[in-house]
Coordinates of C-alpha atoms (C1' of nucleotides) in Angstrom, one line a residue:
Chain A
M409 CA 0.0 0.0 0.0
G410 CA 2.9 2.3 0.8
V411 CA 1.2 4.4 3.5
W412 CA 2.5 2.5 6.5
V413 CA 5.7 1.2 8.0
L414 CA 6.5 -1.4 10.7
V415 CA 7.7 0.1 13.9
D416 CA 8.8 -3.1 15.6
I417 CA 9.9 -6.0 13.5
N418 CA 8.9 -8.5 16.2
N419 CA 5.4 -7.1 16.5
K420 CA 3.5 -7.0 13.3
D421 CA 0.7 -5.2 15.1
K422 CA 2.7 -2.2 15.7
V423 CA 2.5 0.0 12.6
K424 CA 3.0 3.6 11.8
C425 CA 0.9 5.7 9.4
I426 CA 3.2 7.7 7.2
L427 CA 0.4 10.1 6.3
C428 CA 0.5 11.5 9.8
D429 CA 3.3 9.7 11.7
K430 CA 0.8 8.1 14.0
Q431 CA 1.7 4.8 15.7
M432 CA -0.8 2.2 16.6
C433 CA -1.0 -1.3 17.9
G434 CA -4.0 -2.6 16.2
G435 CA -2.4 -4.1 13.3
V436 CA -2.7 -3.4 9.6
Y437 CA -6.4 -3.8 9.6
R438 CA -6.9 -1.2 12.2
L439 CA -4.6 1.1 10.2
K440 CA -6.7 0.6 7.1
Q441 CA -9.7 1.5 9.0
Y442 CA -7.9 4.5 10.4
I443 CA -7.0 5.8 7.0
A444 CA -10.2 4.9 5.4
Q445 CA -12.0 6.7 8.3
E446 CA -14.2 3.7 8.8
G447 CA -15.1 1.6 11.8
K448 CA -15.8 2.7 15.3
N449 CA -12.7 1.4 16.9
V450 CA -10.4 4.0 15.5
K451 CA -9.8 7.7 15.0
K452 CA -9.9 9.2 11.6
C453 CA -6.6 10.0 9.9
Q454 CA -6.2 13.6 9.1
G455 CA -3.2 13.2 7.0
M456 CA -1.1 15.9 8.7
K457 CA 2.0 14.9 6.9
T458 CA 0.7 14.8 3.4
T459 CA -1.3 16.7 0.9
K460 CA -5.1 16.5 0.7
E461 CA -5.0 14.6 -2.6
K462 CA -2.7 12.0 -1.3
L463 CA -4.8 11.5 1.8
L464 CA -7.9 11.1 -0.4
E465 CA -6.1 8.7 -2.6
A466 CA -5.0 6.6 0.3
Q467 CA -8.5 6.7 1.7
E468 CA -9.9 5.4 -1.5
K469 CA -7.3 2.6 -1.5
C470 CA -7.9 1.5 2.0
K471 CA -11.6 1.7 1.7
K472 CA -11.4 -0.5 -1.4
A473 CA -9.1 -3.0 0.3
L474 CA -11.5 -3.3 3.3
D475 CA -14.5 -3.6 1.1
E476 CA -12.9 -6.1 -1.1
A477 CA -11.8 -8.3 1.8
K478 CA -15.2 -8.1 3.3
R479 CA -16.9 -9.0 0.1
K480 CA -14.6 -12.0 -0.4
R481 CA -15.4 -13.3 3.1
E482 CA -19.1 -12.9 2.6
E483 CA -18.9 -14.5 -0.8
K484 CA -17.2 -17.5 0.7
T485 CA -19.8 -18.0 3.5
V486 CA -22.5 -17.7 1.0
R487 CA -20.9 -20.2 -1.3
E488 CA -20.5 -22.7 1.5
L489 CA -24.1 -22.2 2.5
E490 CA -25.2 -22.7 -1.1
L491 CA -23.1 -25.8 -1.3
R492 CA -24.8 -27.3 1.6
E493 CA -28.2 -26.3 0.4
E494 CA -27.6 -28.1 -2.8
V495 CA -27.6 -31.3 -0.9
H496 CA -31.0 -32.8 -0.9
V497 CA -31.5 -36.1 0.6
S498 CA -34.5 -36.2 2.8
R499 CA -36.9 -34.4 0.5
V500 CA -36.9 -36.9 -2.3
G501 CA -40.2 -37.5 -4.0
G502 CA -42.1 -34.9 -2.0
S503 CA -43.8 -37.5 0.3
E504 CA -42.0 -36.2 3.3
E505 CA -44.8 -36.7 5.7
V506 CA -44.4 -40.4 5.3
T507 CA -40.9 -40.2 6.7
C508 CA -41.9 -38.1 9.7
V509 CA -45.1 -39.7 10.9
G510 CA -45.7 -38.5 14.5
S511 CA -42.7 -36.4 14.6
L512 CA -43.0 -32.7 15.2
E513 CA -39.3 -32.0 15.5
P514 CA -37.4 -31.1 12.4
H515 CA -36.7 -34.5 11.1
K516 CA -33.6 -36.1 12.4
L517 CA -34.1 -39.7 11.4
G518 CA -31.8 -42.5 12.3
P519 CA -32.2 -45.8 10.4
V520 CA -34.3 -47.2 13.2
D521 CA -36.7 -44.3 13.3
K522 CA -37.3 -44.9 9.7
W523 CA -38.9 -48.3 10.3
T524 CA -40.5 -47.8 13.7
K525 CA -42.1 -44.4 13.5
A526 CA -43.2 -44.9 10.0
I527 CA -45.5 -47.7 10.9
D528 CA -48.7 -46.5 12.5
P529 CA -49.8 -48.9 15.1
T530 CA -53.4 -48.0 14.7
A531 CA -53.4 -48.8 11.0
T532 CA -54.7 -52.1 9.8
K533 CA -52.3 -54.7 8.7
S534 CA -52.7 -54.1 5.0
E535 CA -52.4 -50.4 5.4
S536 CA -49.2 -50.6 7.4
L537 CA -47.8 -52.9 4.8
T538 CA -48.6 -50.4 2.0
Q539 CA -46.9 -47.8 4.0
Q540 CA -44.0 -50.0 4.6
R541 CA -43.6 -50.5 0.9
L542 CA -44.0 -46.8 0.2
N543 CA -41.3 -46.2 2.8
K544 CA -39.1 -48.7 1.2
E545 CA -39.3 -46.9 -2.1
L546 CA -38.5 -43.6 -0.5
W547 CA -35.8 -45.2 1.6
K548 CA -34.1 -46.5 -1.5
E549 CA -34.3 -43.2 -3.3
R550 CA -32.8 -41.3 -0.4
L551 CA -30.1 -43.9 -0.1
H552 CA -29.3 -43.5 -3.8
E553 CA -29.0 -39.7 -3.3
V554 CA -26.4 -40.2 -0.6
H555 CA -24.6 -42.7 -2.6
K556 CA -24.3 -40.3 -5.5
Y557 CA -22.6 -37.8 -3.3
I558 CA -20.2 -40.4 -2.0
A559 CA -19.5 -41.6 -5.5
R560 CA -18.7 -38.1 -6.7
W561 CA -16.2 -37.6 -4.0
V562 CA -14.6 -40.9 -4.7
F563 CA -14.4 -40.3 -8.4
N564 CA -13.2 -36.7 -8.2
H565 CA -10.4 -37.4 -5.8
A566 CA -9.2 -40.7 -7.1
I567 CA -10.0 -42.7 -4.1
S568 CA -9.6 -46.3 -4.8
F569 CA -12.9 -48.2 -5.0
N570 CA -12.0 -50.7 -2.3
A571 CA -11.5 -47.9 0.2
C572 CA -15.1 -48.2 1.1
D573 CA -14.9 -52.0 1.5
N574 CA -14.1 -51.9 5.2
D575 CA -15.6 -51.4 8.6
E576 CA -14.0 -47.9 9.1
F577 CA -15.9 -46.6 6.1
K578 CA -19.2 -48.0 7.4
Q579 CA -18.6 -46.6 10.8
M580 CA -17.8 -43.2 9.3
C581 CA -21.1 -43.2 7.4
E582 CA -23.0 -44.2 10.4
A583 CA -21.3 -41.5 12.5
I584 CA -22.1 -38.8 10.0
G585 CA -25.6 -40.0 9.8
Q586 CA -26.1 -40.0 13.5
F587 CA -24.6 -36.5 13.8
G588 CA -27.3 -35.2 11.5
P589 CA -27.4 -32.2 9.2
G590 CA -24.8 -29.4 9.5
I591 CA -21.9 -31.6 10.3
E592 CA -18.6 -29.8 10.0
P593 CA -16.1 -31.8 8.1
P594 CA -12.5 -32.1 9.5
T595 CA -10.0 -29.8 7.9
M596 CA -6.8 -31.3 6.5
F597 CA -5.0 -29.8 9.5
D598 CA -7.2 -31.6 11.9
L599 CA -6.5 -34.8 10.0
R600 CA -2.7 -34.5 10.0
G601 CA -2.6 -33.0 13.5
G602 CA -4.7 -34.0 16.5
L603 CA -6.7 -36.6 14.8
L604 CA -3.6 -38.4 13.6
E605 CA -2.1 -38.3 17.0
E606 CA -5.3 -39.7 18.5
E607 CA -5.4 -42.5 16.0
Y608 CA -1.8 -43.3 16.5
A609 CA -2.4 -43.6 20.3
R610 CA -5.4 -45.8 19.6
T611 CA -3.4 -48.0 17.3
K612 CA -0.7 -48.3 19.8
S613 CA -3.1 -49.3 22.5
L614 CA -4.4 -52.0 20.2
L615 CA -0.9 -53.4 20.0
Q616 CA -1.0 -54.0 23.7
E617 CA -2.6 -57.3 23.1
C618 CA 0.3 -58.2 20.8
E619 CA 2.6 -57.2 23.6
A620 CA 1.1 -59.8 25.8
E621 CA 1.7 -62.4 23.1
K622 CA 5.2 -61.3 22.7
M623 CA 5.8 -61.7 26.4
K624 CA 4.3 -65.1 26.4
N625 CA 5.9 -66.7 23.3
G626 CA 8.5 -64.3 22.2
C627 CA 8.9 -62.6 18.9
S628 CA 11.1 -62.1 15.9
I629 CA 12.7 -58.9 14.8
M630 CA 12.8 -58.3 11.1
T631 CA 14.9 -55.6 9.5
D632 CA 15.6 -54.5 6.0
A633 CA 17.0 -51.5 4.1
W634 CA 15.3 -50.2 1.1
S635 CA 15.4 -47.1 -1.1
D636 CA 12.3 -44.9 -1.4
K637 CA 11.3 -43.0 -4.5
K638 CA 13.6 -40.1 -3.6
R639 CA 16.5 -42.6 -3.4
R640 CA 16.8 -42.2 0.4
S641 CA 18.0 -45.3 2.1
I642 CA 15.6 -46.2 4.8
M643 CA 16.0 -49.0 7.3
N644 CA 13.0 -50.3 9.1
V645 CA 12.4 -52.7 12.0
C646 CA 9.4 -54.8 12.5
T647 CA 8.5 -57.5 14.9
N648 CA 6.5 -60.6 14.3
C649 CA 4.8 -62.8 16.8
A650 CA 1.9 -65.2 16.8
D651 CA -0.5 -62.3 16.7
G652 CA 0.9 -60.8 13.6
T653 CA 3.5 -58.3 12.4
S654 CA 3.9 -54.8 13.7
F655 CA 6.0 -52.0 12.7
I656 CA 8.5 -50.7 15.2
S657 CA 10.6 -48.0 13.7
S658 CA 12.2 -46.7 10.6
K659 CA 15.2 -44.5 10.1
E660 CA 16.8 -42.8 7.2
M661 CA 20.3 -44.1 6.9
S662 CA 21.5 -42.4 3.7
D663 CA 24.3 -40.7 5.5
V664 CA 26.1 -43.8 6.9
S665 CA 27.3 -46.9 5.1
H666 CA 25.5 -49.9 6.2
T667 CA 28.3 -51.7 7.9
S668 CA 27.8 -54.7 10.1
E669 CA 28.3 -52.5 13.1
V670 CA 25.6 -50.0 12.1
I671 CA 23.1 -52.8 11.6
F672 CA 24.1 -54.5 14.8
E673 CA 23.6 -51.3 16.7
L674 CA 20.2 -50.8 15.2
V675 CA 19.1 -54.4 15.9
D676 CA 20.6 -54.3 19.4
K677 CA 18.7 -51.2 20.2
A678 CA 15.5 -52.7 19.0
I679 CA 16.1 -55.8 21.1
E680 CA 16.8 -53.5 24.1
D681 CA 13.5 -51.6 23.4
I682 CA 11.4 -54.7 23.2
G683 CA 13.1 -56.5 26.0
P684 CA 15.9 -58.9 25.4
D685 CA 14.0 -61.7 27.1
D686 CA 11.1 -61.6 24.7
V687 CA 13.2 -61.7 21.5
V688 CA 13.7 -65.1 20.0
Q689 CA 15.3 -64.4 16.7
V690 CA 16.3 -61.8 14.2
V691 CA 15.5 -62.1 10.6
T692 CA 17.4 -60.3 7.8
D693 CA 18.4 -61.0 4.2
N694 CA 21.7 -62.6 3.4
A695 CA 23.8 -59.5 2.6
S696 CA 27.3 -59.8 4.0
N697 CA 26.9 -56.8 6.3
N698 CA 24.0 -58.6 7.9
M699 CA 26.0 -61.7 8.3
G700 CA 28.6 -59.6 10.0
A701 CA 26.0 -58.2 12.3
K702 CA 25.0 -61.8 13.0
K703 CA 28.4 -62.6 14.3
L704 CA 28.4 -59.5 16.5
L705 CA 25.1 -60.3 17.9
H706 CA 26.0 -63.8 18.6
V707 CA 28.9 -62.6 20.8
K708 CA 26.7 -60.2 22.7
R709 CA 23.5 -62.3 22.9
P710 CA 24.2 -65.9 22.3
H711 CA 20.6 -67.0 23.0
I712 CA 19.1 -65.1 20.1
F713 CA 19.0 -66.7 16.7
W714 CA 19.9 -64.8 13.6
T715 CA 18.0 -66.3 10.7
S716 CA 18.2 -65.6 7.0
C717 CA 15.1 -64.5 5.2
A718 CA 13.7 -67.5 3.4
A719 CA 12.3 -65.4 0.5
H720 CA 15.6 -63.8 0.0
T721 CA 17.4 -67.1 0.1
I722 CA 15.1 -68.5 -2.5
N723 CA 15.7 -65.4 -4.5
L724 CA 19.4 -65.9 -4.4
M725 CA 18.9 -69.5 -5.4
L726 CA 16.8 -68.4 -8.4
Q727 CA 19.6 -66.0 -9.3
G728 CA 22.2 -68.7 -9.1
I729 CA 20.2 -71.1 -11.1
G730 CA 19.6 -68.4 -13.7
N731 CA 23.3 -67.8 -14.0
M732 CA 24.0 -71.5 -14.8
P733 CA 25.0 -71.7 -18.5
R734 CA 22.2 -74.2 -19.2
F735 CA 19.6 -71.6 -18.3
K736 CA 21.3 -68.4 -18.9
K737 CA 21.1 -68.4 -22.7
M738 CA 17.4 -69.2 -22.6
I739 CA 16.7 -66.5 -20.0
D740 CA 18.6 -63.9 -21.9
Q741 CA 16.8 -64.7 -25.1
A742 CA 13.4 -64.6 -23.5
K743 CA 14.4 -61.4 -21.8
A744 CA 15.5 -59.8 -25.0
F745 CA 12.2 -60.9 -26.6
T746 CA 10.0 -59.5 -23.9
I747 CA 12.0 -56.3 -23.6
F748 CA 11.6 -55.8 -27.4
V749 CA 7.9 -56.5 -27.4
Y750 CA 7.3 -54.3 -24.4
G751 CA 9.6 -51.6 -25.7
H752 CA 7.4 -50.6 -28.6
T753 CA 3.8 -49.7 -28.3
R754 CA 2.9 -51.3 -31.6
T755 CA 4.6 -54.6 -30.9
L756 CA 3.0 -54.7 -27.5
E757 CA -0.4 -54.0 -29.0
C758 CA 0.2 -56.8 -31.5
M759 CA 1.1 -59.2 -28.8
R760 CA -2.0 -58.3 -26.8
Y761 CA -4.0 -58.8 -29.9
F762 CA -2.9 -62.4 -30.2
T763 CA -2.9 -63.1 -26.5
E764 CA -6.3 -61.5 -26.1
G765 CA -5.1 -58.9 -23.7
K766 CA -3.0 -61.2 -21.6
E767 CA 0.5 -60.2 -20.6
I768 CA 3.7 -62.2 -20.7
V769 CA 5.5 -59.9 -18.3
R770 CA 4.3 -60.1 -14.7
P771 CA 6.1 -57.6 -12.5
G772 CA 7.2 -60.1 -9.9
V773 CA 7.7 -59.3 -6.2
T774 CA 11.3 -60.0 -6.8
R775 CA 13.6 -59.6 -9.7
F776 CA 14.7 -63.2 -10.1
A777 CA 11.4 -64.8 -9.6
S778 CA 9.9 -62.6 -12.3
N779 CA 12.3 -64.1 -14.8
Y780 CA 10.8 -67.5 -14.2
L781 CA 7.3 -66.2 -14.1
T782 CA 7.9 -64.7 -17.5
L783 CA 9.3 -67.9 -18.9
D784 CA 6.3 -69.7 -17.6
S785 CA 4.0 -67.1 -19.1
I786 CA 5.7 -67.4 -22.5
Q787 CA 5.4 -71.1 -22.3
E788 CA 1.7 -70.9 -21.4
K789 CA 1.0 -68.7 -24.4
K790 CA 3.2 -70.4 -26.9
D791 CA 0.4 -71.1 -29.4
Q792 CA -0.6 -67.5 -29.6
L793 CA 3.0 -66.2 -29.7
R794 CA 3.8 -68.7 -32.4
K795 CA 0.9 -67.5 -34.4
M796 CA 2.0 -64.0 -33.9
V797 CA 5.6 -64.2 -35.1
V798 CA 4.5 -65.7 -38.4
H799 CA 1.5 -63.4 -38.9
S800 CA 1.4 -60.6 -41.4
R801 CA 0.3 -58.2 -38.6
W802 CA 3.6 -58.8 -36.9
D803 CA 5.6 -58.8 -40.0
S804 CA 4.3 -55.5 -41.2
L805 CA 5.4 -53.7 -38.1
K806 CA 8.2 -51.2 -38.7
D807 CA 9.9 -52.1 -35.4
V808 CA 10.2 -55.7 -36.3
K809 CA 12.2 -54.8 -39.4
S810 CA 14.8 -53.0 -37.3
K811 CA 18.0 -54.7 -36.5
K812 CA 17.0 -55.5 -32.9
G813 CA 13.6 -56.6 -34.0
K814 CA 15.0 -59.0 -36.6
K815 CA 17.4 -60.5 -34.0
C816 CA 14.6 -61.1 -31.5
H817 CA 12.4 -62.5 -34.2
N818 CA 15.1 -64.9 -35.4
N819 CA 16.0 -65.9 -32.0
Y820 CA 12.5 -66.7 -31.2
I821 CA 12.0 -68.8 -34.3
E822 CA 15.4 -70.5 -34.5
S823 CA 16.1 -71.3 -30.9
N824 CA 12.6 -72.5 -30.4
L825 CA 12.3 -70.4 -27.3
L826 CA 9.1 -72.0 -26.4
E827 CA 10.3 -75.5 -26.2
G828 CA 13.3 -74.2 -24.3
C829 CA 11.1 -72.7 -21.7
K830 CA 9.3 -75.9 -21.2
V831 CA 12.5 -77.7 -20.5
D832 CA 13.7 -75.0 -18.3
I833 CA 10.7 -74.7 -16.2
G834 CA 10.8 -78.4 -15.5
S835 CA 14.5 -78.5 -14.6
F836 CA 14.1 -75.4 -12.6
C837 CA 11.4 -76.8 -10.5
A838 CA 13.4 -79.9 -9.9
I839 CA 16.4 -77.9 -8.9
V840 CA 14.5 -75.7 -6.5
Q841 CA 12.8 -78.7 -5.0
S842 CA 16.0 -80.6 -4.5
S843 CA 17.7 -77.5 -3.0
L844 CA 14.9 -76.8 -0.6
F845 CA 13.9 -80.2 0.5
G846 CA 16.6 -82.5 -0.7
Chain B
dG742 C1' -15.8 21.9 44.2
dG743 C1' -15.0 17.2 44.6
dA744 C1' -16.6 12.7 44.2
dC745 C1' -19.1 9.9 41.6
dT746 C1' -21.5 8.0 37.6
dG747 C1' -22.4 7.2 32.9
dC748 C1' -21.2 7.6 28.3
dT749 C1' -18.2 7.7 24.3
dA750 C1' -14.1 7.5 21.7
dT751 C1' -10.1 5.3 21.2
dG752 C1' -6.5 2.1 22.2
dG753 C1' -4.9 -2.6 23.3
dT754 C1' -5.4 -7.6 23.7
dC755 C1' -6.4 -11.9 22.3
dG756 C1' -9.1 -15.6 20.2
dT757 C1' -10.7 -16.9 15.7
dT758 C1' -10.3 -17.4 10.9
dA759 C1' -7.9 -17.3 6.5
dA760 C1' -3.7 -17.8 3.9
dT761 C1' 0.7 -19.7 3.0
Chain C
dA62 C1' 1.8 -26.0 11.4
dT63 C1' 2.7 -21.3 11.4
dT64 C1' 1.7 -16.8 10.4
dA65 C1' -1.1 -12.9 9.0
dA66 C1' -5.3 -10.7 9.1
dC67 C1' -9.4 -9.9 11.3
dG68 C1' -12.7 -8.6 14.6
dA69 C1' -14.8 -9.1 19.1
dC70 C1' -14.2 -7.6 23.3
dC71 C1' -12.1 -5.3 27.2
dA72 C1' -9.6 -1.3 29.2
dT73 C1' -8.9 3.2 29.8
dA74 C1' -9.1 8.1 29.2
dG75 C1' -11.6 11.9 28.8
dC76 C1' -15.7 14.3 29.2
dA77 C1' -20.2 15.8 30.8
dG78 C1' -23.6 15.6 34.0
dT79 C1' -25.2 14.9 38.7
dC80 C1' -25.3 14.8 43.5
dC81 C1' -23.9 16.0 48.0

DNA sequence: GGACTGCTATGGTCGTTAAT
DNA sequence: ATTAACGACCATAGCAGTCC
C-alpha cells in the first residue's frame, strides 16, 4: 500500500501511518480503518504529513481494500451455504410426511426411526404394509442420493474403490448420519494434527494385546534396508509374533554406510527396546553386512538366533540357477524378446491382440522370480505367440524390421524359445525342490 | 468543588479465521 | 503448522452531567 511502516519487526501489530506519523498497535487492519476513516474502533486519519490529494487517494485505496476483503469473506460463506443447500436427501419424492409420521421436530431420522415411526400402530395390517412398501421406495431413493454424493467424492479425488470396503468406512457413514445435518467436516490440518495423534495412540493401545503375546511366546525382529522414491536409504524394523507383524521404527540411513556395526547397533537397540528376554530371533536378508552383524550379535546375545530371510534365500537360489549356462542363454533370449515386445507400443499391441489382452510380463515381487514367471508365461501362451511371429500383422510392423527386431524375431524362431522354456521350467522346479527339500 | 456515575471514543489484547 | 489478518471484546481516558 505504501502508506504505513512497521515500527517493531517483532510485533506485526505495531505500525505507523506515514500520512501523519501516528503509531498504533491494532495491526494493519486497524490502520486501514484509520486511513479509510471507517469503523468505530479507531480515530480518523487527518493526513497531517501529506497533501489532501494523497490523503484522499490513500483513503480510497484503504476503503477499497477493506470492502474487497469483506466481500470475499461474505462470498465465501454464501458459497459454502449454497453448497450445503444443494444437498437434498430427505426431500426426495415430496412425500416427506411419510418419513416423519408422528414427529413434530425437524426430522432427524436415524435408520431405526425410519422403520419404527413410519408404521402407524393403529393402521390395519394391509395399510401398514402399504406404508412400509412406500417407505421402502423412498428409503431406496434417499439412499441413492447419498450414494451419489459419496461416489462423486470418490471419483473426483481418485480414491480407490475398495477404500469403502471396510468397517471404518461403514462406521464413518453411520457416525455422519447420527450426527445429522450441518456436520462440520474435518480440515486437513485436523487430520494431520490432532486426529492423527489420537489414532496413533489408539493403534498403539491396540498393540498392547500383541505385547502380551510377545511376552508369552517371544517374537522375531525383522529388519531390512530399502530405497524410497527419492533414493533415500531407509531402514526399518518390524516385529513378528503369533498375533501378527507390527512396525517398530524406521530410520533414514542415507548418511552412513550400512556396515555390520551399524546394523548391529540398530538391531541391538530394537532388542533392548522390546526387552531382550522376549526376542527369540532376528531375521534379515543374506547380505554380507547382515552376516557380519549376525556374528556381532552372537557374541553379545548368544541366546538369540539370527535367521536368513527364506524369501531372499530362494531369491538368491533363483539368481544362481539363472546364471547357470544351461539356463542363462534361454533366459537372456526370453528377456530380449519380452523387452523388445514391451519396448514398442505397436509390438506390445500386436502381442496383446494375439494373447487376447493377456500379458507375458508379470512384474514379480522380486527380480529373479519374475524371470521364471515370465518364462512360464511365455510357455503358457506359446500357441498365440507362435501364431503372432508368423502373422502378417507382426511382419508388417516397422519395429520388427529393425536390427534389434530381426534379432529377436530370429532368436524366437530359430532357438525355439518355447520348447526351451518348457524344458527350463521343468528343470528349474526340480532344482529348486532338491535345494529346498533334498 | 470534589466525588461519583455514565457515556463515548479510542487504544490494546487476544481468540478466531484465513492464507501460506 | 505457522503466520497474517481480522474482529470481538475489554480497558482506559476523557468528558459531561449529577449529586452532595
